[in-house]
mmCIF file of C-alpha atoms in Angstrom:
data_model
loop_
_atom_site.group_PDB
_atom_site.id
_atom_site.type_symbol
_atom_site.label_atom_id
_atom_site.label_comp_id
_atom_site.label_asym_id
_atom_site.label_seq_id
_atom_site.Cartn_x
_atom_site.Cartn_y
_atom_site.Cartn_z
ATOM 1 C CA MET A 76 -43.182 150.837 106.112
ATOM 2 C CA ALA A 77 -45.950 149.503 103.904
ATOM 3 C CA LYS A 78 -44.634 148.772 100.434
ATOM 4 C CA VAL A 79 -46.710 148.148 97.355
ATOM 5 C CA THR A 80 -46.316 146.182 94.152
ATOM 6 C CA LEU A 81 -48.102 147.796 91.206
ATOM 7 C CA LEU A 82 -50.343 145.616 89.020
ATOM 8 C CA LYS A 83 -52.198 146.793 85.887
ATOM 9 C CA PRO A 84 -55.758 145.400 85.869
ATOM 10 C CA GLU A 85 -57.076 143.581 82.839
ATOM 11 C CA ILE A 86 -60.573 144.890 82.311
ATOM 12 C CA SER A 87 -63.229 142.258 81.772
ATOM 13 C CA LYS A 88 -66.911 142.294 82.558
ATOM 14 C CA LEU A 89 -68.474 140.010 85.168
ATOM 15 C CA ASP A 90 -71.922 140.974 86.385
ATOM 16 C CA LEU A 91 -72.847 139.381 89.709
ATOM 17 C CA THR A 92 -76.213 139.538 91.436
ATOM 18 C CA LEU A 93 -76.603 142.393 93.888
ATOM 19 C CA TYR A 94 -79.307 141.868 96.520
ATOM 20 C CA GLN A 95 -81.487 144.926 97.057
ATOM 21 C CA SER A 96 -81.789 144.385 100.790
ATOM 22 C CA LYS A 97 -78.917 145.481 102.981
ATOM 23 C CA VAL A 98 -77.216 143.114 105.397
ATOM 24 C CA PRO A 99 -77.361 144.442 108.982
ATOM 25 C CA ALA A 100 -74.077 144.437 110.864
ATOM 26 C CA GLY A 101 -75.934 144.783 114.179
ATOM 27 C CA PHE A 102 -78.970 142.751 115.175
ATOM 28 C CA PRO A 103 -80.309 140.149 112.741
ATOM 29 C CA SER A 104 -83.389 141.049 110.742
ATOM 30 C CA PRO A 105 -85.872 138.830 108.929
ATOM 31 C CA ALA A 106 -84.350 137.435 105.742
ATOM 32 C CA THR A 107 -85.645 138.869 102.529
ATOM 33 C CA GLU A 108 -84.710 137.458 99.185
ATOM 34 C CA TYR A 109 -85.042 140.398 96.861
ATOM 35 C CA LEU A 110 -82.773 140.077 93.893
ATOM 36 C CA GLY A 111 -81.759 143.406 92.504
ATOM 37 C CA ASP A 112 -79.597 144.582 89.683
ATOM 38 C CA THR A 113 -76.234 143.168 88.839
ATOM 39 C CA LEU A 114 -72.927 144.634 89.911
ATOM 40 C CA ASP A 115 -69.605 144.518 88.110
ATOM 41 C CA LEU A 116 -66.744 145.215 90.519
ATOM 42 C CA ASN A 117 -64.771 146.907 87.740
ATOM 43 C CA ASP A 118 -67.568 149.449 87.297
ATOM 44 C CA TYR A 119 -67.918 149.857 91.063
ATOM 45 C CA LEU A 120 -64.221 150.265 91.900
ATOM 46 C CA ILE A 121 -62.627 151.770 88.796
ATOM 47 C CA ASN A 122 -63.648 155.217 87.544
ATOM 48 C CA ASN A 123 -60.913 155.639 84.937
ATOM 49 C CA PRO A 124 -59.752 152.256 83.550
ATOM 50 C CA THR A 125 -56.912 153.657 81.440
ATOM 51 C CA ALA A 126 -55.333 155.361 84.474
ATOM 52 C CA SER A 127 -56.091 152.751 87.139
ATOM 53 C CA PHE A 128 -53.844 150.178 88.763
ATOM 54 C CA PHE A 129 -53.973 147.645 91.541
ATOM 55 C CA ALA A 130 -51.221 147.364 94.131
ATOM 56 C CA LYS A 131 -50.690 144.628 96.681
ATOM 57 C CA VAL A 132 -49.872 145.884 100.191
ATOM 58 C CA GLU A 133 -46.890 144.639 102.153
ATOM 59 C CA GLY A 134 -46.481 145.783 105.755
ATOM 60 C CA ASP A 135 -48.607 147.267 108.527
ATOM 61 C CA SER A 136 -48.083 151.034 108.395
ATOM 62 C CA MET A 137 -51.660 151.758 107.232
ATOM 63 C CA ILE A 138 -53.705 149.531 109.555
ATOM 64 C CA GLY A 139 -55.381 152.560 111.154
ATOM 65 C CA ALA A 140 -56.893 153.377 107.766
ATOM 66 C CA GLY A 141 -58.185 149.816 107.363
ATOM 67 C CA ILE A 142 -55.431 148.814 104.930
ATOM 68 C CA PHE A 143 -53.760 145.520 105.820
ATOM 69 C CA GLU A 144 -50.977 143.359 104.445
ATOM 70 C CA GLY A 145 -52.174 141.412 101.421
ATOM 71 C CA ASP A 146 -54.944 143.882 100.543
ATOM 72 C CA LEU A 147 -55.265 145.084 96.962
ATOM 73 C CA LEU A 148 -55.430 148.838 96.555
ATOM 74 C CA VAL A 149 -57.256 150.465 93.661
ATOM 75 C CA ILE A 150 -55.169 153.424 92.465
ATOM 76 C CA ASP A 151 -56.192 156.158 90.053
ATOM 77 C CA LYS A 152 -53.233 157.959 88.453
ATOM 78 C CA SER A 153 -55.471 160.599 86.849
ATOM 79 C CA LEU A 154 -56.491 162.190 90.159
ATOM 80 C CA ASN A 155 -54.623 165.138 91.642
ATOM 81 C CA ALA A 156 -53.648 164.235 95.198
ATOM 82 C CA LYS A 157 -54.841 166.588 97.897
ATOM 83 C CA HIS A 158 -54.332 166.940 101.640
ATOM 84 C CA LYS A 159 -55.448 163.809 103.584
ATOM 85 C CA ASP A 160 -55.668 161.578 100.482
ATOM 86 C CA ILE A 161 -54.105 158.138 100.740
ATOM 87 C CA VAL A 162 -51.516 158.000 97.993
ATOM 88 C CA ILE A 163 -48.970 155.749 96.370
ATOM 89 C CA ALA A 164 -45.725 157.685 96.464
ATOM 90 C CA SER A 165 -42.224 157.038 95.248
ATOM 91 C CA VAL A 166 -39.595 158.239 97.713
ATOM 92 C CA ASN A 167 -35.987 157.754 96.609
ATOM 93 C CA ASP A 168 -37.140 155.115 94.089
ATOM 94 C CA GLU A 169 -39.160 153.092 96.641
ATOM 95 C CA PHE A 170 -42.948 152.844 96.542
ATOM 96 C CA THR A 171 -44.988 153.373 99.688
ATOM 97 C CA VAL A 172 -48.631 153.910 100.605
ATOM 98 C CA LYS A 173 -49.268 156.750 103.067
ATOM 99 C CA ARG A 174 -51.631 159.607 103.871
ATOM 100 C CA LEU A 175 -50.595 162.891 102.271
ATOM 101 C CA ASP A 176 -50.181 165.864 104.622
ATOM 102 C CA THR A 177 -49.633 169.237 102.945
ATOM 103 C CA ARG A 178 -50.235 171.587 105.899
ATOM 104 C CA ASP A 179 -46.589 172.461 106.589
ATOM 105 C CA GLY A 180 -44.519 171.310 103.642
ATOM 106 C CA ILE A 181 -45.151 167.789 102.424
ATOM 107 C CA GLN A 182 -45.233 164.781 104.718
ATOM 108 C CA LEU A 183 -46.312 161.192 104.222
ATOM 109 C CA ILE A 184 -48.109 159.968 107.321
ATOM 110 C CA ALA A 185 -48.449 156.339 108.389
ATOM 111 C CA GLU A 186 -51.689 155.203 109.995
ATOM 112 C CA ASN A 187 -49.798 153.216 112.624
ATOM 113 C CA THR A 188 -48.117 154.943 115.573
ATOM 114 C CA ALA A 189 -45.133 152.597 115.275
ATOM 115 C CA TYR A 190 -44.019 154.582 112.203
ATOM 116 C CA LYS A 191 -42.808 158.160 112.053
ATOM 117 C CA PRO A 192 -43.949 160.557 109.337
ATOM 118 C CA ILE A 193 -41.747 160.927 106.279
ATOM 119 C CA LYS A 194 -40.986 164.648 106.013
ATOM 120 C CA LEU A 195 -39.945 165.326 102.443
ATOM 121 C CA THR A 196 -36.888 167.461 101.822
ATOM 122 C CA GLY A 197 -35.350 168.920 98.676
ATOM 123 C CA GLU A 198 -32.675 166.211 98.720
ATOM 124 C CA MET A 199 -35.263 163.434 98.374
ATOM 125 C CA GLU A 200 -36.609 162.178 95.059
ATOM 126 C CA PHE A 201 -40.365 162.241 95.399
ATOM 127 C CA SER A 202 -43.400 161.733 93.201
ATOM 128 C CA ILE A 203 -47.013 160.728 93.691
ATOM 129 C CA TRP A 204 -48.026 157.856 91.430
ATOM 130 C CA GLY A 205 -51.701 157.946 92.218
ATOM 131 C CA VAL A 206 -54.514 158.275 94.716
ATOM 132 C CA VAL A 207 -55.949 155.209 96.450
ATOM 133 C CA THR A 208 -59.661 155.015 95.679
ATOM 134 C CA GLY A 209 -60.510 151.584 97.062
ATOM 135 C CA VAL A 210 -59.369 148.509 98.952
ATOM 136 C CA VAL A 211 -60.123 144.883 98.109
ATOM 137 C CA ARG A 212 -59.662 142.275 100.823
ATOM 138 C CA LYS A 213 -59.964 138.533 100.521
ATOM 139 C CA PHE A 214 -60.625 136.541 103.704
#
């Protein structure tokens, strides 16, 4: 199961240059050096700073969603989770990151076939801490 450690971001401003031209992921194209605006990753990744957190991922249960061990998740606690959202949930006092399935009751679905869904029952303590809105990966 992928576990997460919650981290509260300290908001500071750092504008970096954003090139106007896109970088092809297919065939190379002629290089263009068009400097564009600046980009602050806080502005790009965080919509609601007072309700946002980072969490570091541990485990491999979400690899099918492109979330890998060591990634930082951007979590917004102000959003109402809906079906198919990736959420940070607390199940019996343990945090986990999973996809929310609300079609037939509530289930937390891993994005790795090695893990079974967590079908929530009335005996389980359960809460959703927030909705994952972004992933930051460092190579």
